[in-house]
Amino acid sequence: MATAAAASASEAEAEPKAGPKAEGEEAEAKEARTRRKVLSRAVAAATYKTVGPEWDQQEEGVSESDGDEEYAMASSAESSPGEYEWEYDEEEKNQLEIERLEEQLSINVYDYNCHVDLIRLLRLEGELTKVRMARQKMSEIFPLTEELWLEWLHDEISMALDGLDREHVYDLFEKAVKDYICPNIWLEYGQYSVGGIGQKGGLEKVRSVFERALSSVGLHMTKGLAIWEAYREFESAVVEAARLEKVHSLFRRQLAIPLYDMEATFAEYEEWSEDPIPESVIQNYNKALQQLEKYKPYEETLLQAEAPRLAEYQAYIDFEMKIGDPARIQLIFERALVENCLVPDLWIRYSQYLDRQLKVKDLVLSVHSRAVRNCPWTVALWSRYLLAMERHGVDHRVISVTFEKALSAGFIQATDYVEIWQAYLDYLRRRVDFKQDSSKELEELRSAFARALEYLKQEVEERFSESGDPSCLIMQNWARIEARLCNNMQKARELWDSIMTKGNAKYANMWLEYYNLERAHGDTQHCRKALHRAVQCTSDYPEHVCEVLLTMERTEGTLEDWDIAVQKTETRLARVNEQRIKAAEKEAALAQQEEEKAEQRKRARAEKKALKKKKTARGLDKSRAGEDEEEEWGDDEEEQPSKRRRVENSVPPAGEAEPGPEADPGLSGSSAPAAAEPPSEQKEQRAAARRRDVPKVLHDSSKDGVTVFVSNLPYGLREPAATLRPLFEACGDVVEVRPIFSNRGDFRGYCYVEFKEEAVALRALELDRQTVEGRPMFVSPCVDKSKNPDFKVFRYSTALEKHKLFVSGLPFSCTKEELEEICKAHGTVKDIRLVTNRAGKPKGLAYVEYENESQASQAVLKMDGMTIKENVIKVAISNPPQRKAPEKPEARKAPGGAMVPRQIYGARGKGRTQLSLLPRALHRPSATAAQAENGPAPPPAATEVPKMSNADFAKLLLRK
């Protein structure tokens, strides 16, 4: 049918065009597009008739009637352009999209989704030559899935007309069965080969295909049965008496293997066989049944789980490894890789097993090749591939080509390029015969070292803003080879000079490495020169370098050398000690400042306690008067410490007015009470009654298992229990919601929720981060950390996650849905987390988790530098910097010999506001006697503030 459509199209093309020249060209272009469309539809219709109803014609959007209708339309020489207007627009869009995809592939040939989209569009447009080339290019870079191979094979089968076309299809089948273990492809291969049985050698070809299929997937418990049955049916159809024994052999071989529906196969054999089944066959059958019972739990687990079922396959692999059958181990690895082909660790484990156990060249190299095609971004797979090729004696040119492919694979870290270069340079070094002064291999090694350094400097540093080799490991390795194996110390010294100029001269270990190389392969003069330079340049451990220099001069140097070494080391150490003293003074000053701040906080707390006692003793009115008196001698421009210590985002309790600007104290103390608006007596009574009604309930730690701790709630929540109960009742029965209040009756922003059952408490943890009145609520297990110090609360990972992206610079108005819409164009998005502060406000940051590393690396390349709502975002692989652990307070010597503590922070770390919490009286200058009367004069800045007891503070604050 495809041939007929092509012939009709040719006839239509030969018909003359009417009208002016311009109109004729336009009509010719439209007819060409129509013919191409007809050819595509005709091929699809022919495929349907050839393959049968199982071919998915919905995928192509075509039916047999559609093909005939298009065929009739193309046969017409004169057609109305309006009938094809919608197709014209659609084809124009497809052509533009095809051009865009081709351009994108020219930039990044490793874009898997781009390949798939291009093949789909070309196939839809009927570009048979182009779609064949596109498929060929993709198969050279990536292994194709079972669905892609079957689609390609069905297209080629529908167009195969002669023996040459059949051989081409055979070649495609051979490529298909090498990518993954696919029983359906083997079954298609066997059935297609049956169609060529009439050709020369056709019978042997069919049997060869089926035997290879049995070797590959015959042990597959759930899908291997179809291969056995197809092979038996073929042999049964061959009209030869000698073939009966072949069918007997197939039955006996199959019954000795544990497969699903073995009982039905055994019954079929009993019915088919005219003779009684031999006892040996029955024994093998019973043994296979016993084995099947052992494998069934793992197979049933796979059937019940959802793809990709990595954990289930890992357990199955462990089970097979214990049994130790190589064929079954290989099969279960292959089955796992069909669904987890983008998991590098699984490929590494599989290739490691083959390298250490089977050691079959073709099998090992095939698996390594498939591994790097599936996960080209994983440098460990490339390194193992190079080692395997060297181990099995692959030609040097092939190894070099493989290395070049690795460089263009698109690693996601600069250090990955350093690792692959080291692996290749190690291989080149092992090829060199260093007994010869000069050889082709040695020159190739040196040129490779030079190229590696240039590559890291230009290509890698331009992409990652770092070379990936700050310690110059490649250059160090080159210097060792030149010194130890080539006896070329001059070249080694040049390399080490270059190493030191790249920021490594300040490290003692780098100088000692160079010194040891000179000691082993150089001379004393250069050792001394290296150590003298080290003494001047080292900043991390200068004492160690000085000690090494003095040790060398003590054993080998002259008196003059000794004097010079002593002078240099003493001068250097004196300068280092001076620098350390300055640093210690600075650190001590910072520690002193922190001590003063801590002391101020203590005094502020004492002041607050004194005020509370005063209010309790004299009542609210007297306490107001006391505050007015305090304002009378307080600083004019500062608020009272008690007023400044207000929790952020808190709401004042009912009955207590928020102080406004008119409440600030003036210059005279008598005007302050008049300016402020005191609460009415009724409000005071209600507030006092509310404070008295707050229940004092102690937490029962025995109920921690059925209790969750809820924090970060709004402080102004009026009825916390009534608000939270409906939220948590959705998880199960709630026994009690117990909010925590302060002594004044203010809600403290957290509570305990007790349930009847522990399972309900576990479900309640899923409400973590749910918004309550504009703030994210934190829900965590109720655990006493004093009794369970090892308990770890949930924390997001701070390690490198190659499948997760960190996005910064987002506009605050960007929503999760908007970001997901952008990110899903580059792969399957598993999760998106917008980073917010404790109040639930966005910080312009996000973490985007993709399904695998490949999609994440592609997203980095495409999204980094993208503009979203006029904001330019930055995108990188998630790798949070390591947080420095806070230093423990420990004593250090000050320059004067006194012991001063390290920098100490308060319980909340560094204060955000850095406010002084000393009473205002202590801040006032002591220039006049009148100021001294209101309180003790402040001490000089260089002296320590005299310590005061709580009673002293109370007297100070109550003075009138």
GROMACS .gro file of C-alpha atoms in nm, residues 77-465:
model
  389
   77ALA     CA    1  -0.515   1.721  -0.976
   78GLU     CA    2  -0.721   2.025  -0.884
   79SER     CA    3  -0.822   2.064  -0.519
   80SER     CA    4  -0.953   2.352  -0.321
   81PRO     CA    5  -0.677   2.507  -0.103
   82GLY     CA    6  -0.929   2.572   0.171
   83GLU     CA    7  -0.970   2.201   0.236
   84TYR     CA    8  -0.608   2.173   0.339
   85GLU     CA    9  -0.575   2.502   0.522
   86TRP     CA   10  -0.580   2.341   0.865
   87GLU     CA   11  -0.323   2.084   0.752
   88TYR     CA   12  -0.109   2.363   0.609
   89ASP     CA   13  -0.102   2.549   0.940
   90GLU     CA   14  -0.033   2.231   1.133
   91GLU     CA   15   0.248   2.130   0.897
   92GLU     CA   16   0.404   2.475   0.919
   93LYS     CA   17   0.407   2.450   1.297
   94ASN     CA   18   0.559   2.102   1.281
   95GLN     CA   19   0.829   2.216   1.038
   96LEU     CA   20   0.924   2.506   1.265
   97GLU     CA   21   0.933   2.274   1.565
   98ILE     CA   22   1.149   2.025   1.370
   99GLU     CA   23   1.396   2.302   1.284
  100ARG     CA   24   1.406   2.412   1.648
  101LEU     CA   25   1.470   2.059   1.772
  102GLU     CA   26   1.745   2.002   1.515
  103GLU     CA   27   1.914   2.326   1.619
  104GLN     CA   28   1.888   2.229   1.986
  105LEU     CA   29   2.045   1.890   1.914
  106SER     CA   30   2.329   2.058   1.731
  107ILE     CA   31   2.404   2.241   2.058
  108ASN     CA   32   2.350   1.952   2.299
  109VAL     CA   33   2.344   1.609   2.140
  110TYR     CA   34   2.274   1.442   2.479
  111ASP     CA   35   1.921   1.586   2.510
  112TYR     CA   36   1.719   1.263   2.527
  113ASN     CA   37   1.372   1.420   2.518
  114CYS     CA   38   1.469   1.632   2.221
  115HIS     CA   39   1.561   1.319   2.023
  116VAL     CA   40   1.227   1.157   2.106
  117ASP     CA   41   1.026   1.465   2.007
  118LEU     CA   42   1.214   1.501   1.678
  119ILE     CA   43   1.151   1.137   1.583
  120ARG     CA   44   0.782   1.173   1.665
  121LEU     CA   45   0.738   1.483   1.451
  122LEU     CA   46   0.938   1.346   1.157
  123ARG     CA   47   0.734   1.027   1.167
  124LEU     CA   48   0.413   1.229   1.178
  125GLU     CA   49   0.522   1.432   0.876
  126GLY     CA   50   0.613   1.121   0.675
  127GLU     CA   51   0.982   1.216   0.644
  128LEU     CA   52   1.088   0.850   0.620
  129THR     CA   53   1.451   0.914   0.530
  130LYS     CA   54   1.492   1.179   0.799
  131VAL     CA   55   1.318   0.975   1.066
  132ARG     CA   56   1.546   0.682   0.989
  133MET     CA   57   1.853   0.905   1.024
  134ALA     CA   58   1.719   1.058   1.346
  135ARG     CA   59   1.663   0.714   1.494
  136GLN     CA   60   2.010   0.605   1.389
  137LYS     CA   61   2.171   0.908   1.555
  138MET     CA   62   1.978   0.858   1.876
  139SER     CA   63   2.064   0.486   1.892
  140GLU     CA   64   2.434   0.572   1.858
  141ILE     CA   65   2.419   0.793   2.168
  142PHE     CA   66   2.147   0.636   2.384
  143PRO     CA   67   2.010   0.284   2.422
  144LEU     CA   68   1.649   0.285   2.308
  145THR     CA   69   1.360   0.163   2.515
  146GLU     CA   70   1.151  -0.137   2.418
  147GLU     CA   71   0.871   0.088   2.292
  148LEU     CA   72   1.103   0.292   2.067
  149TRP     CA   73   1.262  -0.022   1.922
  150LEU     CA   74   0.928  -0.189   1.851
  151GLU     CA   75   0.799   0.126   1.680
  152TRP     CA   76   1.112   0.143   1.463
  153LEU     CA   77   1.102  -0.227   1.382
  154HIS     CA   78   0.734  -0.219   1.287
  155ASP     CA   79   0.796   0.074   1.053
  156GLU     CA   80   1.087  -0.103   0.884
  157ILE     CA   81   0.899  -0.434   0.862
  158SER     CA   82   0.606  -0.265   0.690
  159MET     CA   83   0.841  -0.125   0.422
  160ALA     CA   84   1.058  -0.436   0.370
  161LEU     CA   85   1.000  -0.563   0.016
  162ASP     CA   86   1.291  -0.790  -0.076
  163GLY     CA   87   1.575  -0.989   0.070
  164LEU     CA   88   1.800  -0.686   0.118
  165ASP     CA   89   1.531  -0.512   0.320
  166ARG     CA   90   1.490  -0.826   0.530
  167GLU     CA   91   1.864  -0.829   0.607
  168HIS     CA   92   1.837  -0.466   0.711
  169VAL     CA   93   1.556  -0.557   0.951
  170TYR     CA   94   1.766  -0.845   1.088
  171ASP     CA   95   2.046  -0.596   1.162
  172LEU     CA   96   1.801  -0.373   1.347
  173PHE     CA   97   1.683  -0.667   1.558
  174GLU     CA   98   2.045  -0.747   1.646
  175LYS     CA   99   2.096  -0.390   1.768
  176ALA     CA  100   1.768  -0.393   1.959
  177VAL     CA  101   1.841  -0.705   2.163
  178LYS     CA  102   2.175  -0.560   2.275
  179ASP     CA  103   2.034  -0.252   2.447
  180TYR     CA  104   1.814  -0.414   2.711
  181ILE     CA  105   1.680  -0.759   2.787
  182CYS     CA  106   1.334  -0.741   2.624
  183PRO     CA  107   1.136  -1.067   2.586
  184ASN     CA  108   0.886  -0.895   2.354
  185ILE     CA  109   1.161  -0.792   2.110
  186TRP     CA  110   1.302  -1.147   2.109
  187LEU     CA  111   0.954  -1.281   2.042
  188GLU     CA  112   0.908  -1.037   1.752
  189TYR     CA  113   1.252  -1.137   1.622
  190GLY     CA  114   1.165  -1.505   1.625
  191GLN     CA  115   0.829  -1.456   1.460
  192TYR     CA  116   0.976  -1.230   1.190
  193SER     CA  117   1.253  -1.479   1.115
  194VAL     CA  118   0.985  -1.745   1.059
  195GLY     CA  119   0.867  -1.535   0.764
  196GLY     CA  120   1.203  -1.587   0.592
  197ILE     CA  121   1.206  -1.964   0.626
  198GLY     CA  122   1.171  -2.004   0.250
  199GLN     CA  123   1.502  -1.830   0.183
  200LYS     CA  124   1.840  -1.998   0.180
  201GLY     CA  125   1.938  -2.093   0.533
  202GLY     CA  126   1.603  -1.970   0.666
  203LEU     CA  127   1.539  -2.274   0.887
  204GLU     CA  128   1.878  -2.250   1.054
  205LYS     CA  129   1.824  -1.874   1.103
  206VAL     CA  130   1.493  -1.932   1.287
  207ARG     CA  131   1.642  -2.194   1.517
  208SER     CA  132   1.946  -1.978   1.586
  209VAL     CA  133   1.725  -1.682   1.684
  210PHE     CA  134   1.507  -1.891   1.916
  211GLU     CA  135   1.808  -2.058   2.082
  212ARG     CA  136   1.966  -1.720   2.150
  213ALA     CA  137   1.633  -1.596   2.282
  214LEU     CA  138   1.617  -1.888   2.526
  215SER     CA  139   1.972  -1.816   2.643
  216SER     CA  140   1.884  -1.452   2.702
  217VAL     CA  141   1.533  -1.461   2.849
  218GLY     CA  142   1.444  -1.829   2.880
  219LEU     CA  143   1.495  -1.810   3.258
  220HIS     CA  144   1.258  -1.513   3.293
  221MET     CA  145   0.993  -1.651   3.529
  222THR     CA  146   0.701  -1.440   3.410
  223LYS     CA  147   0.782  -1.372   3.043
  224GLY     CA  148   1.010  -1.657   2.939
  225LEU     CA  149   0.717  -1.893   2.886
  226ALA     CA  150   0.612  -1.715   2.564
  227ILE     CA  151   0.953  -1.777   2.403
  228TRP     CA  152   0.943  -2.149   2.488
  229GLU     CA  153   0.591  -2.189   2.351
  230ALA     CA  154   0.668  -2.003   2.026
  231TYR     CA  155   0.976  -2.219   1.968
  232ARG     CA  156   0.779  -2.539   2.031
  233GLU     CA  157   0.499  -2.431   1.800
  234PHE     CA  158   0.749  -2.363   1.523
  235GLU     CA  159   0.917  -2.701   1.563
  236SER     CA  160   0.580  -2.874   1.576
  237ALA     CA  161   0.480  -2.711   1.248
  238VAL     CA  162   0.786  -2.843   1.066
  239VAL     CA  163   0.666  -3.158   0.889
  240GLU     CA  164   0.955  -3.391   0.965
  241ALA     CA  165   0.954  -3.708   1.168
  242ALA     CA  166   1.293  -3.620   1.314
  243ARG     CA  167   1.147  -3.299   1.456
  244LEU     CA  168   0.945  -3.491   1.716
  245GLU     CA  169   1.257  -3.551   1.917
  246LYS     CA  170   1.331  -3.178   1.898
  247VAL     CA  171   0.991  -3.101   2.052
  248HIS     CA  172   1.053  -3.362   2.323
  249SER     CA  173   1.384  -3.193   2.400
  250LEU     CA  174   1.222  -2.850   2.427
  251PHE     CA  175   0.955  -2.979   2.668
  252ARG     CA  176   1.217  -3.145   2.887
  253ARG     CA  177   1.443  -2.838   2.891
  254GLN     CA  178   1.153  -2.611   2.980
  255LEU     CA  179   1.022  -2.834   3.261
  256ALA     CA  180   1.365  -2.828   3.427
  257ILE     CA  181   1.348  -2.449   3.471
  258PRO     CA  182   1.132  -2.276   3.737
  259LEU     CA  183   0.871  -2.080   3.541
  260TYR     CA  184   0.519  -1.963   3.607
  261ASP     CA  185   0.242  -2.200   3.483
  262MET     CA  186   0.476  -2.500   3.494
  263GLU     CA  187   0.185  -2.723   3.582
  264ALA     CA  188   0.004  -2.636   3.258
  265THR     CA  189   0.319  -2.707   3.056
  266PHE     CA  190   0.361  -3.044   3.226
  267ALA     CA  191  -0.002  -3.132   3.154
  268GLU     CA  192   0.042  -3.029   2.791
  269TYR     CA  193   0.349  -3.251   2.763
  270GLU     CA  194   0.161  -3.546   2.907
  271GLU     CA  195  -0.119  -3.494   2.657
  272TRP     CA  196   0.114  -3.444   2.360
  273SER     CA  197   0.355  -3.729   2.432
  274GLU     CA  198   0.247  -4.076   2.325
  275ASP     CA  199   0.501  -4.242   2.553
  276PRO     CA  200   0.516  -4.216   2.935
  277ILE     CA  201   0.724  -3.929   3.065
  278PRO     CA  202   1.068  -4.050   3.182
  279GLU     CA  203   1.137  -4.053   3.554
  280SER     CA  204   1.437  -3.818   3.517
  281VAL     CA  205   1.212  -3.553   3.357
  282ILE     CA  206   0.963  -3.582   3.644
  283GLN     CA  207   1.243  -3.544   3.900
  284ASN     CA  208   1.374  -3.233   3.727
  285TYR     CA  209   1.021  -3.098   3.709
  286ASN     CA  210   0.963  -3.148   4.083
  287LYS     CA  211   1.297  -2.988   4.163
  288ALA     CA  212   1.206  -2.687   3.949
  289LEU     CA  213   0.874  -2.659   4.133
  290GLN     CA  214   1.059  -2.643   4.465
  291GLN     CA  215   1.286  -2.372   4.330
  292LEU     CA  216   0.983  -2.183   4.205
  293GLU     CA  217   0.842  -2.169   4.557
  294LYS     CA  218   1.163  -2.000   4.676
  295TYR     CA  219   1.151  -1.742   4.398
  296LYS     CA  220   0.777  -1.671   4.416
  297PRO     CA  221   0.791  -1.423   4.710
  298TYR     CA  222   1.034  -1.204   4.520
  299GLU     CA  223   0.839  -1.227   4.194
  300GLU     CA  224   0.510  -1.150   4.368
  301THR     CA  225   0.670  -0.852   4.540
  302LEU     CA  226   0.775  -0.722   4.200
  303LEU     CA  227   0.427  -0.773   4.060
  304GLN     CA  228   0.265  -0.584   4.348
  305ALA     CA  229   0.514  -0.294   4.356
  306GLU     CA  230   0.508   0.004   4.126
  307ALA     CA  231   0.785   0.089   3.881
  308PRO     CA  232   1.079   0.137   3.902
  309ARG     CA  233   1.081  -0.106   4.201
  310LEU     CA  234   1.449  -0.049   4.273
  311ALA     CA  235   1.435  -0.166   4.635
  312GLU     CA  236   1.251  -0.486   4.536
  313TYR     CA  237   1.506  -0.560   4.264
  314GLN     CA  238   1.793  -0.495   4.505
  315ALA     CA  239   1.651  -0.754   4.746
  316TYR     CA  240   1.606  -1.000   4.459
  317ILE     CA  241   1.967  -0.942   4.346
  318ASP     CA  242   2.095  -1.005   4.700
  319PHE     CA  243   1.903  -1.333   4.705
  320GLU     CA  244   2.045  -1.444   4.369
  321MET     CA  245   2.398  -1.346   4.474
  322LYS     CA  246   2.372  -1.577   4.775
  323ILE     CA  247   2.267  -1.868   4.551
  324GLY     CA  248   2.546  -1.788   4.306
  325ASP     CA  249   2.403  -1.899   3.971
  326PRO     CA  250   2.578  -1.668   3.715
  327ALA     CA  251   2.303  -1.697   3.453
  328ARG     CA  252   2.027  -1.605   3.697
  329ILE     CA  253   2.236  -1.325   3.851
  330GLN     CA  254   2.291  -1.177   3.509
  331LEU     CA  255   1.921  -1.207   3.428
  332ILE     CA  256   1.800  -1.032   3.744
  333PHE     CA  257   2.050  -0.749   3.692
  334GLU     CA  258   1.924  -0.707   3.336
  335ARG     CA  259   1.561  -0.708   3.450
  336ALA     CA  260   1.636  -0.444   3.712
  337LEU     CA  261   1.817  -0.223   3.460
  338VAL     CA  262   1.520  -0.220   3.224
  339GLU     CA  263   1.330  -0.008   3.477
  340ASN     CA  264   1.630   0.154   3.650
  341CYS     CA  265   1.857   0.228   3.358
  342LEU     CA  266   1.937   0.575   3.495
  343VAL     CA  267   2.066   0.452   3.833
  344PRO     CA  268   2.449   0.464   3.816
  345ASP     CA  269   2.500   0.260   4.134
  346LEU     CA  270   2.312  -0.034   3.983
  347TRP     CA  271   2.532  -0.027   3.671
  348ILE     CA  272   2.843  -0.006   3.889
  349ARG     CA  273   2.736  -0.307   4.093
  350TYR     CA  274   2.655  -0.509   3.780
  351SER     CA  275   2.981  -0.425   3.602
  352GLN     CA  276   3.180  -0.492   3.918
  353TYR     CA  277   3.027  -0.841   3.942
  354LEU     CA  278   3.115  -0.914   3.579
  355ASP     CA  279   3.470  -0.777   3.619
  356ARG     CA  280   3.542  -0.989   3.924
  357GLN     CA  281   3.342  -1.305   3.860
  358LEU     CA  282   3.262  -1.382   3.496
  359LYS     CA  283   3.547  -1.193   3.322
  360VAL     CA  284   3.403  -1.269   2.976
  361LYS     CA  285   3.538  -1.001   2.741
  362ASP     CA  286   3.240  -0.949   2.511
  363LEU     CA  287   2.989  -0.954   2.795
  364VAL     CA  288   3.193  -0.724   3.021
  365LEU     CA  289   3.264  -0.464   2.754
  366SER     CA  290   2.904  -0.472   2.634
  367VAL     CA  291   2.772  -0.396   2.982
  368HIS     CA  292   3.027  -0.116   3.035
  369SER     CA  293   2.934   0.037   2.699
  370ARG     CA  294   2.562   0.028   2.782
  371ALA     CA  295   2.630   0.176   3.125
  372VAL     CA  296   2.799   0.489   2.989
  373ARG     CA  297   2.529   0.527   2.724
  374ASN     CA  298   2.258   0.520   2.991
  375CYS     CA  299   2.437   0.738   3.248
  376PRO     CA  300   2.692   0.945   3.053
  377TRP     CA  301   2.713   1.205   3.331
  378THR     CA  302   2.861   0.956   3.581
  379VAL     CA  303   3.240   0.971   3.572
  380ALA     CA  304   3.285   0.649   3.773
  381LEU     CA  305   3.127   0.449   3.489
  382TRP     CA  306   3.362   0.599   3.231
  383SER     CA  307   3.666   0.531   3.450
  384ARG     CA  308   3.560   0.168   3.496
  385TYR     CA  309   3.500   0.137   3.123
  386LEU     CA  310   3.853   0.254   3.044
  387LEU     CA  311   3.998   0.008   3.296
  388ALA     CA  312   3.791  -0.279   3.154
  389MET     CA  313   3.904  -0.200   2.800
  390GLU     CA  314   4.267  -0.194   2.911
  391ARG     CA  315   4.218  -0.514   3.110
  392HIS     CA  316   4.085  -0.700   2.805
  393GLY     CA  317   4.345  -0.568   2.563
  394VAL     CA  318   4.130  -0.337   2.351
  395ASP     CA  319   4.315  -0.142   2.080
  396HIS     CA  320   4.465   0.188   2.190
  397ARG     CA  321   4.276   0.386   1.929
  398VAL     CA  322   3.944   0.252   2.055
  399ILE     CA  323   4.032   0.348   2.412
  400SER     CA  324   4.131   0.698   2.300
  401VAL     CA  325   3.803   0.742   2.115
  402THR     CA  326   3.613   0.628   2.425
  403PHE     CA  327   3.801   0.882   2.636
  404GLU     CA  328   3.710   1.161   2.393
  405LYS     CA  329   3.344   1.058   2.425
  406ALA     CA  330   3.377   1.080   2.801
  407LEU     CA  331   3.504   1.439   2.778
  408SER     CA  332   3.196   1.538   2.579
  409ALA     CA  333   2.953   1.354   2.810
  410GLY     CA  334   2.869   1.665   3.015
  411PHE     CA  335   2.978   1.594   3.374
  412ILE     CA  336   2.811   1.804   3.642
  413GLN     CA  337   3.119   1.876   3.857
  414ALA     CA  338   3.462   2.011   3.778
  415THR     CA  339   3.624   1.736   3.984
  416ASP     CA  340   3.468   1.476   3.752
  417TYR     CA  341   3.686   1.598   3.469
  418VAL     CA  342   3.993   1.572   3.687
  419GLU     CA  343   3.901   1.213   3.771
  420ILE     CA  344   3.853   1.104   3.407
  421TRP     CA  345   4.178   1.272   3.306
  422GLN     CA  346   4.362   1.091   3.584
  423ALA     CA  347   4.220   0.757   3.472
  424TYR     CA  348   4.328   0.817   3.112
  425LEU     CA  349   4.674   0.944   3.211
  426ASP     CA  350   4.725   0.638   3.432
  427TYR     CA  351   4.643   0.421   3.131
  428LEU     CA  352   4.891   0.609   2.911
  429ARG     CA  353   5.161   0.584   3.179
  430ARG     CA  354   5.121   0.206   3.194
  431ARG     CA  355   5.184   0.187   2.819
  432VAL     CA  356   5.526   0.353   2.841
  433ASP     CA  357   5.849   0.153   2.860
  434PHE     CA  358   6.061   0.382   3.075
  435LYS     CA  359   6.374   0.176   3.013
  436GLN     CA  360   6.398   0.358   2.681
  437ASP     CA  361   6.516   0.719   2.687
  438SER     CA  362   6.253   0.825   2.438
  439SER     CA  363   5.955   0.657   2.280
  440LYS     CA  364   5.633   0.737   2.100
  441GLU     CA  365   5.428   0.637   2.405
  442LEU     CA  366   5.630   0.868   2.633
  443GLU     CA  367   5.578   1.165   2.403
  444GLU     CA  368   5.209   1.085   2.388
  445LEU     CA  369   5.196   1.077   2.769
  446ARG     CA  370   5.366   1.416   2.798
  447SER     CA  371   5.142   1.574   2.538
  448ALA     CA  372   4.838   1.429   2.720
  449PHE     CA  373   4.953   1.585   3.050
  450ALA     CA  374   4.994   1.921   2.876
  451ARG     CA  375   4.653   1.890   2.712
  452ALA     CA  376   4.491   1.796   3.044
  453LEU     CA  377   4.623   2.110   3.213
  454GLU     CA  378   4.509   2.325   2.921
  455TYR     CA  379   4.167   2.158   2.916
  456LEU     CA  380   4.110   2.216   3.287
  457LYS     CA  381   4.224   2.574   3.259
  458GLN     CA  382   4.007   2.668   2.962
  459GLU     CA  383   3.711   2.434   2.919
  460VAL     CA  384   3.640   2.334   3.279
  461GLU     CA  385   3.726   2.661   3.447
  462GLU     CA  386   3.515   2.855   3.198
  463ARG     CA  387   3.213   2.637   3.272
  464PHE     CA  388   3.243   2.588   3.649
  465SER     CA  389   3.452   2.894   3.747
   0.00000   0.00000   0.00000
